[in-house]
Amino acid sequence: MNKDPAKGTARPPTEDERFYRQWGYETIKSNISTANDVLRLLITLNTALLGGSAAFLHDSSIGPVARTILLTFFFTALTIALLGIYPKEKKIDIRIPEEVKTHKKDTLNRKITFLKLASSFTLLGLLTAIISVAGIQICP
């Protein structure tokens, strides 16, 4: 129930207010699934980038140091994404809503941390590739 500030009395929520409240609940419930989906995409992307880099950069103009750095970034991103998608078990009493809420928040925060790390290493790998292909020497 919302209060009408002009009258100070309670009024029933509007259709829009009910809609957005329900949408908010659905979004909160789907955040962990969305994070898992993005981690899955990062796993696929980094697997392809790692495999492609290993196969196609061997005889390229990219130096061995840059190639090693590039492969390390993609492998690290892949490893982090795999760790992030792995479920973490914790014993909670599902009859206590606050425990469920805390567990879900912790799970989402953990997945977001892995997402940020994996994304950062993927971007570092791509940046290394761009710099190397452009002919800028990373290391002598």
PDB file of C-alpha atoms in Angstrom:
ATOM      1  CA  MET A   1       0.000   0.000   0.000  1.00  0.00           C
ATOM      2  CA  ASN A   2       1.227   3.447  -0.870  1.00  0.00           C
ATOM      3  CA  LYS A   3       0.448   6.614   0.938  1.00  0.00           C
ATOM      4  CA  ASP A   4      -0.978   9.537  -0.935  1.00  0.00           C
ATOM      5  CA  PRO A   5       1.286  12.368   0.262  1.00  0.00           C
ATOM      6  CA  ALA A   6      -1.443  14.957  -0.156  1.00  0.00           C
ATOM      7  CA  LYS A   7      -3.938  13.132   2.045  1.00  0.00           C
ATOM      8  CA  GLY A   8      -1.706  10.892   4.141  1.00  0.00           C
ATOM      9  CA  THR A   9      -3.989   7.930   3.494  1.00  0.00           C
ATOM     10  CA  ALA A  10      -3.171   4.537   2.082  1.00  0.00           C
ATOM     11  CA  ARG A  11      -4.179   3.777  -1.488  1.00  0.00           C
ATOM     12  CA  PRO A  12      -3.938   0.551  -3.432  1.00  0.00           C
ATOM     13  CA  PRO A  13      -0.938   0.269  -5.792  1.00  0.00           C
ATOM     14  CA  THR A  14      -1.525   1.211  -9.407  1.00  0.00           C
ATOM     15  CA  GLU A  15      -1.255  -1.297 -12.236  1.00  0.00           C
ATOM     16  CA  ASP A  16       2.134   0.184 -13.187  1.00  0.00           C
ATOM     17  CA  GLU A  17       3.401  -0.103  -9.622  1.00  0.00           C
ATOM     18  CA  ARG A  18       2.324  -3.757  -9.438  1.00  0.00           C
ATOM     19  CA  PHE A  19       3.887  -4.464 -12.845  1.00  0.00           C
ATOM     20  CA  TYR A  20       7.264  -2.930 -11.966  1.00  0.00           C
ATOM     21  CA  ARG A  21       7.353  -4.552  -8.535  1.00  0.00           C
ATOM     22  CA  GLN A  22       6.724  -7.972 -10.112  1.00  0.00           C
ATOM     23  CA  TRP A  23       9.311  -7.264 -12.807  1.00  0.00           C
ATOM     24  CA  GLY A  24      11.809  -6.334 -10.089  1.00  0.00           C
ATOM     25  CA  TYR A  25      11.200  -9.636  -8.301  1.00  0.00           C
ATOM     26  CA  GLU A  26      11.629 -11.577 -11.556  1.00  0.00           C
ATOM     27  CA  THR A  27      14.859  -9.730 -12.333  1.00  0.00           C
ATOM     28  CA  ILE A  28      16.286 -10.452  -8.900  1.00  0.00           C
ATOM     29  CA  LYS A  29      15.390 -14.135  -9.282  1.00  0.00           C
ATOM     30  CA  SER A  30      16.998 -14.385 -12.734  1.00  0.00           C
ATOM     31  CA  ASN A  31      20.272 -12.563 -11.944  1.00  0.00           C
ATOM     32  CA  ILE A  32      22.189 -15.730 -11.037  1.00  0.00           C
ATOM     33  CA  SER A  33      20.989 -17.507 -14.192  1.00  0.00           C
ATOM     34  CA  THR A  34      21.999 -14.504 -16.278  1.00  0.00           C
ATOM     35  CA  ALA A  35      25.453 -14.471 -14.680  1.00  0.00           C
ATOM     36  CA  ASN A  36      25.825 -18.189 -15.438  1.00  0.00           C
ATOM     37  CA  ASP A  37      24.788 -17.589 -19.056  1.00  0.00           C
ATOM     38  CA  VAL A  38      27.413 -14.868 -19.463  1.00  0.00           C
ATOM     39  CA  LEU A  39      30.062 -17.082 -17.844  1.00  0.00           C
ATOM     40  CA  ARG A  40      29.114 -19.838 -20.314  1.00  0.00           C
ATOM     41  CA  LEU A  41      29.559 -17.385 -23.182  1.00  0.00           C
ATOM     42  CA  LEU A  42      32.959 -16.383 -21.825  1.00  0.00           C
ATOM     43  CA  ILE A  43      33.939 -20.054 -21.633  1.00  0.00           C
ATOM     44  CA  THR A  44      32.961 -20.550 -25.288  1.00  0.00           C
ATOM     45  CA  LEU A  45      34.635 -17.327 -26.411  1.00  0.00           C
ATOM     46  CA  ASN A  46      37.878 -17.953 -24.565  1.00  0.00           C
ATOM     47  CA  THR A  47      38.047 -21.561 -25.700  1.00  0.00           C
ATOM     48  CA  ALA A  48      37.751 -20.384 -29.301  1.00  0.00           C
ATOM     49  CA  LEU A  49      40.250 -17.555 -28.802  1.00  0.00           C
ATOM     50  CA  LEU A  50      42.713 -19.823 -27.019  1.00  0.00           C
ATOM     51  CA  GLY A  51      42.462 -22.561 -29.637  1.00  0.00           C
ATOM     52  CA  GLY A  52      42.594 -20.138 -32.541  1.00  0.00           C
ATOM     53  CA  SER A  53      45.533 -18.271 -31.080  1.00  0.00           C
ATOM     54  CA  ALA A  54      47.459 -21.466 -30.426  1.00  0.00           C
ATOM     55  CA  ALA A  55      46.772 -22.842 -33.902  1.00  0.00           C
ATOM     56  CA  PHE A  56      47.037 -19.767 -36.097  1.00  0.00           C
ATOM     57  CA  LEU A  57      49.607 -17.575 -34.383  1.00  0.00           C
ATOM     58  CA  HIS A  58      52.402 -20.128 -34.444  1.00  0.00           C
ATOM     59  CA  ASP A  59      53.756 -18.993 -37.818  1.00  0.00           C
ATOM     60  CA  SER A  60      52.610 -15.377 -37.542  1.00  0.00           C
ATOM     61  CA  SER A  61      54.579 -12.191 -37.208  1.00  0.00           C
ATOM     62  CA  ILE A  62      53.641 -11.984 -33.529  1.00  0.00           C
ATOM     63  CA  GLY A  63      56.681 -12.628 -31.388  1.00  0.00           C
ATOM     64  CA  PRO A  64      56.907 -15.547 -28.972  1.00  0.00           C
ATOM     65  CA  VAL A  65      56.701 -13.344 -25.869  1.00  0.00           C
ATOM     66  CA  ALA A  66      53.549 -11.588 -27.079  1.00  0.00           C
ATOM     67  CA  ARG A  67      52.073 -14.935 -28.138  1.00  0.00           C
ATOM     68  CA  THR A  68      52.768 -16.383 -24.686  1.00  0.00           C
ATOM     69  CA  ILE A  69      51.183 -13.373 -22.977  1.00  0.00           C
ATOM     70  CA  LEU A  70      48.170 -13.603 -25.278  1.00  0.00           C
ATOM     71  CA  LEU A  71      47.656 -17.314 -24.652  1.00  0.00           C
ATOM     72  CA  THR A  72      48.120 -16.809 -20.908  1.00  0.00           C
ATOM     73  CA  PHE A  73      45.416 -14.115 -20.798  1.00  0.00           C
ATOM     74  CA  PHE A  74      42.917 -16.277 -22.697  1.00  0.00           C
ATOM     75  CA  PHE A  75      43.720 -19.367 -20.631  1.00  0.00           C
ATOM     76  CA  THR A  76      43.394 -17.391 -17.389  1.00  0.00           C
ATOM     77  CA  ALA A  77      40.047 -15.964 -18.508  1.00  0.00           C
ATOM     78  CA  LEU A  78      38.833 -19.458 -19.428  1.00  0.00           C
ATOM     79  CA  THR A  79      39.920 -20.871 -16.059  1.00  0.00           C
ATOM     80  CA  ILE A  80      38.266 -18.054 -14.111  1.00  0.00           C
ATOM     81  CA  ALA A  81      35.006 -18.453 -16.061  1.00  0.00           C
ATOM     82  CA  LEU A  82      35.029 -22.200 -15.399  1.00  0.00           C
ATOM     83  CA  LEU A  83      35.568 -21.604 -11.686  1.00  0.00           C
ATOM     84  CA  GLY A  84      32.814 -18.997 -11.661  1.00  0.00           C
ATOM     85  CA  ILE A  85      30.206 -21.269 -13.212  1.00  0.00           C
ATOM     86  CA  TYR A  86      31.017 -24.098 -10.823  1.00  0.00           C
ATOM     87  CA  PRO A  87      28.333 -24.277  -8.123  1.00  0.00           C
ATOM     88  CA  LYS A  88      29.349 -23.559  -4.561  1.00  0.00           C
ATOM     89  CA  GLU A  89      27.452 -25.505  -1.956  1.00  0.00           C
ATOM     90  CA  LYS A  90      26.471 -24.065   1.368  1.00  0.00           C
ATOM     91  CA  LYS A  91      24.142 -25.534   3.935  1.00  0.00           C
ATOM     92  CA  ILE A  92      21.232 -23.243   4.684  1.00  0.00           C
ATOM     93  CA  ASP A  93      17.807 -23.703   6.182  1.00  0.00           C
ATOM     94  CA  ILE A  94      15.424 -22.904   3.331  1.00  0.00           C
ATOM     95  CA  ARG A  95      12.671 -22.289   5.854  1.00  0.00           C
ATOM     96  CA  ILE A  96      14.478 -19.125   6.940  1.00  0.00           C
ATOM     97  CA  PRO A  97      14.035 -16.496   4.220  1.00  0.00           C
ATOM     98  CA  GLU A  98      16.930 -14.349   5.462  1.00  0.00           C
ATOM     99  CA  GLU A  99      19.341 -17.286   5.053  1.00  0.00           C
ATOM    100  CA  VAL A 100      18.097 -17.904   1.517  1.00  0.00           C
ATOM    101  CA  LYS A 101      18.422 -14.211   0.688  1.00  0.00           C
ATOM    102  CA  THR A 102      21.958 -14.018   2.091  1.00  0.00           C
ATOM    103  CA  HIS A 103      22.996 -17.177   0.242  1.00  0.00           C
ATOM    104  CA  LYS A 104      21.603 -15.891  -3.070  1.00  0.00           C
ATOM    105  CA  LYS A 105      23.274 -12.492  -2.624  1.00  0.00           C
ATOM    106  CA  ASP A 106      26.602 -14.147  -1.820  1.00  0.00           C
ATOM    107  CA  THR A 107      26.247 -16.432  -4.845  1.00  0.00           C
ATOM    108  CA  LEU A 108      25.481 -13.521  -7.165  1.00  0.00           C
ATOM    109  CA  ASN A 109      28.356 -11.429  -5.789  1.00  0.00           C
ATOM    110  CA  ARG A 110      30.741 -14.355  -6.254  1.00  0.00           C
ATOM    111  CA  LYS A 111      29.621 -14.855  -9.855  1.00  0.00           C
ATOM    112  CA  ILE A 112      29.897 -11.141 -10.615  1.00  0.00           C
ATOM    113  CA  THR A 113      33.458 -11.169  -9.270  1.00  0.00           C
ATOM    114  CA  PHE A 114      34.351 -14.062 -11.578  1.00  0.00           C
ATOM    115  CA  LEU A 115      32.594 -12.308 -14.476  1.00  0.00           C
ATOM    116  CA  LYS A 116      34.613  -9.142 -13.959  1.00  0.00           C
ATOM    117  CA  LEU A 117      37.879 -11.050 -13.699  1.00  0.00           C
ATOM    118  CA  ALA A 118      37.231 -13.282 -16.710  1.00  0.00           C
ATOM    119  CA  SER A 119      36.058 -10.326 -18.801  1.00  0.00           C
ATOM    120  CA  SER A 120      39.139  -8.328 -17.851  1.00  0.00           C
ATOM    121  CA  PHE A 121      41.521 -11.096 -18.893  1.00  0.00           C
ATOM    122  CA  THR A 122      39.603 -11.617 -22.137  1.00  0.00           C
ATOM    123  CA  LEU A 123      39.892  -7.913 -22.929  1.00  0.00           C
ATOM    124  CA  LEU A 124      43.594  -7.925 -22.017  1.00  0.00           C
ATOM    125  CA  GLY A 125      44.108 -10.848 -24.385  1.00  0.00           C
ATOM    126  CA  LEU A 126      42.245  -9.090 -27.191  1.00  0.00           C
ATOM    127  CA  LEU A 127      44.161  -5.878 -26.554  1.00  0.00           C
ATOM    128  CA  THR A 128      47.431  -7.804 -26.658  1.00  0.00           C
ATOM    129  CA  ALA A 129      46.372  -9.365 -29.967  1.00  0.00           C
ATOM    130  CA  ILE A 130      45.464  -5.993 -31.471  1.00  0.00           C
ATOM    131  CA  ILE A 131      48.706  -4.389 -30.334  1.00  0.00           C
ATOM    132  CA  SER A 132      50.745  -7.330 -31.608  1.00  0.00           C
ATOM    133  CA  VAL A 133      49.004  -7.490 -34.972  1.00  0.00           C
ATOM    134  CA  ALA A 134      49.465  -3.725 -35.347  1.00  0.00           C
ATOM    135  CA  GLY A 135      53.196  -4.345 -35.121  1.00  0.00           C
ATOM    136  CA  ILE A 136      53.764  -2.641 -31.778  1.00  0.00           C
ATOM    137  CA  GLN A 137      56.371  -4.626 -29.928  1.00  0.00           C
ATOM    138  CA  ILE A 138      55.234  -5.561 -26.402  1.00  0.00           C
ATOM    139  CA  CYS A 139      58.535  -6.965 -25.245  1.00  0.00           C
ATOM    140  CA  PRO A 140      61.921  -6.981 -26.998  1.00  0.00           C
TER     141      PRO A 140
END
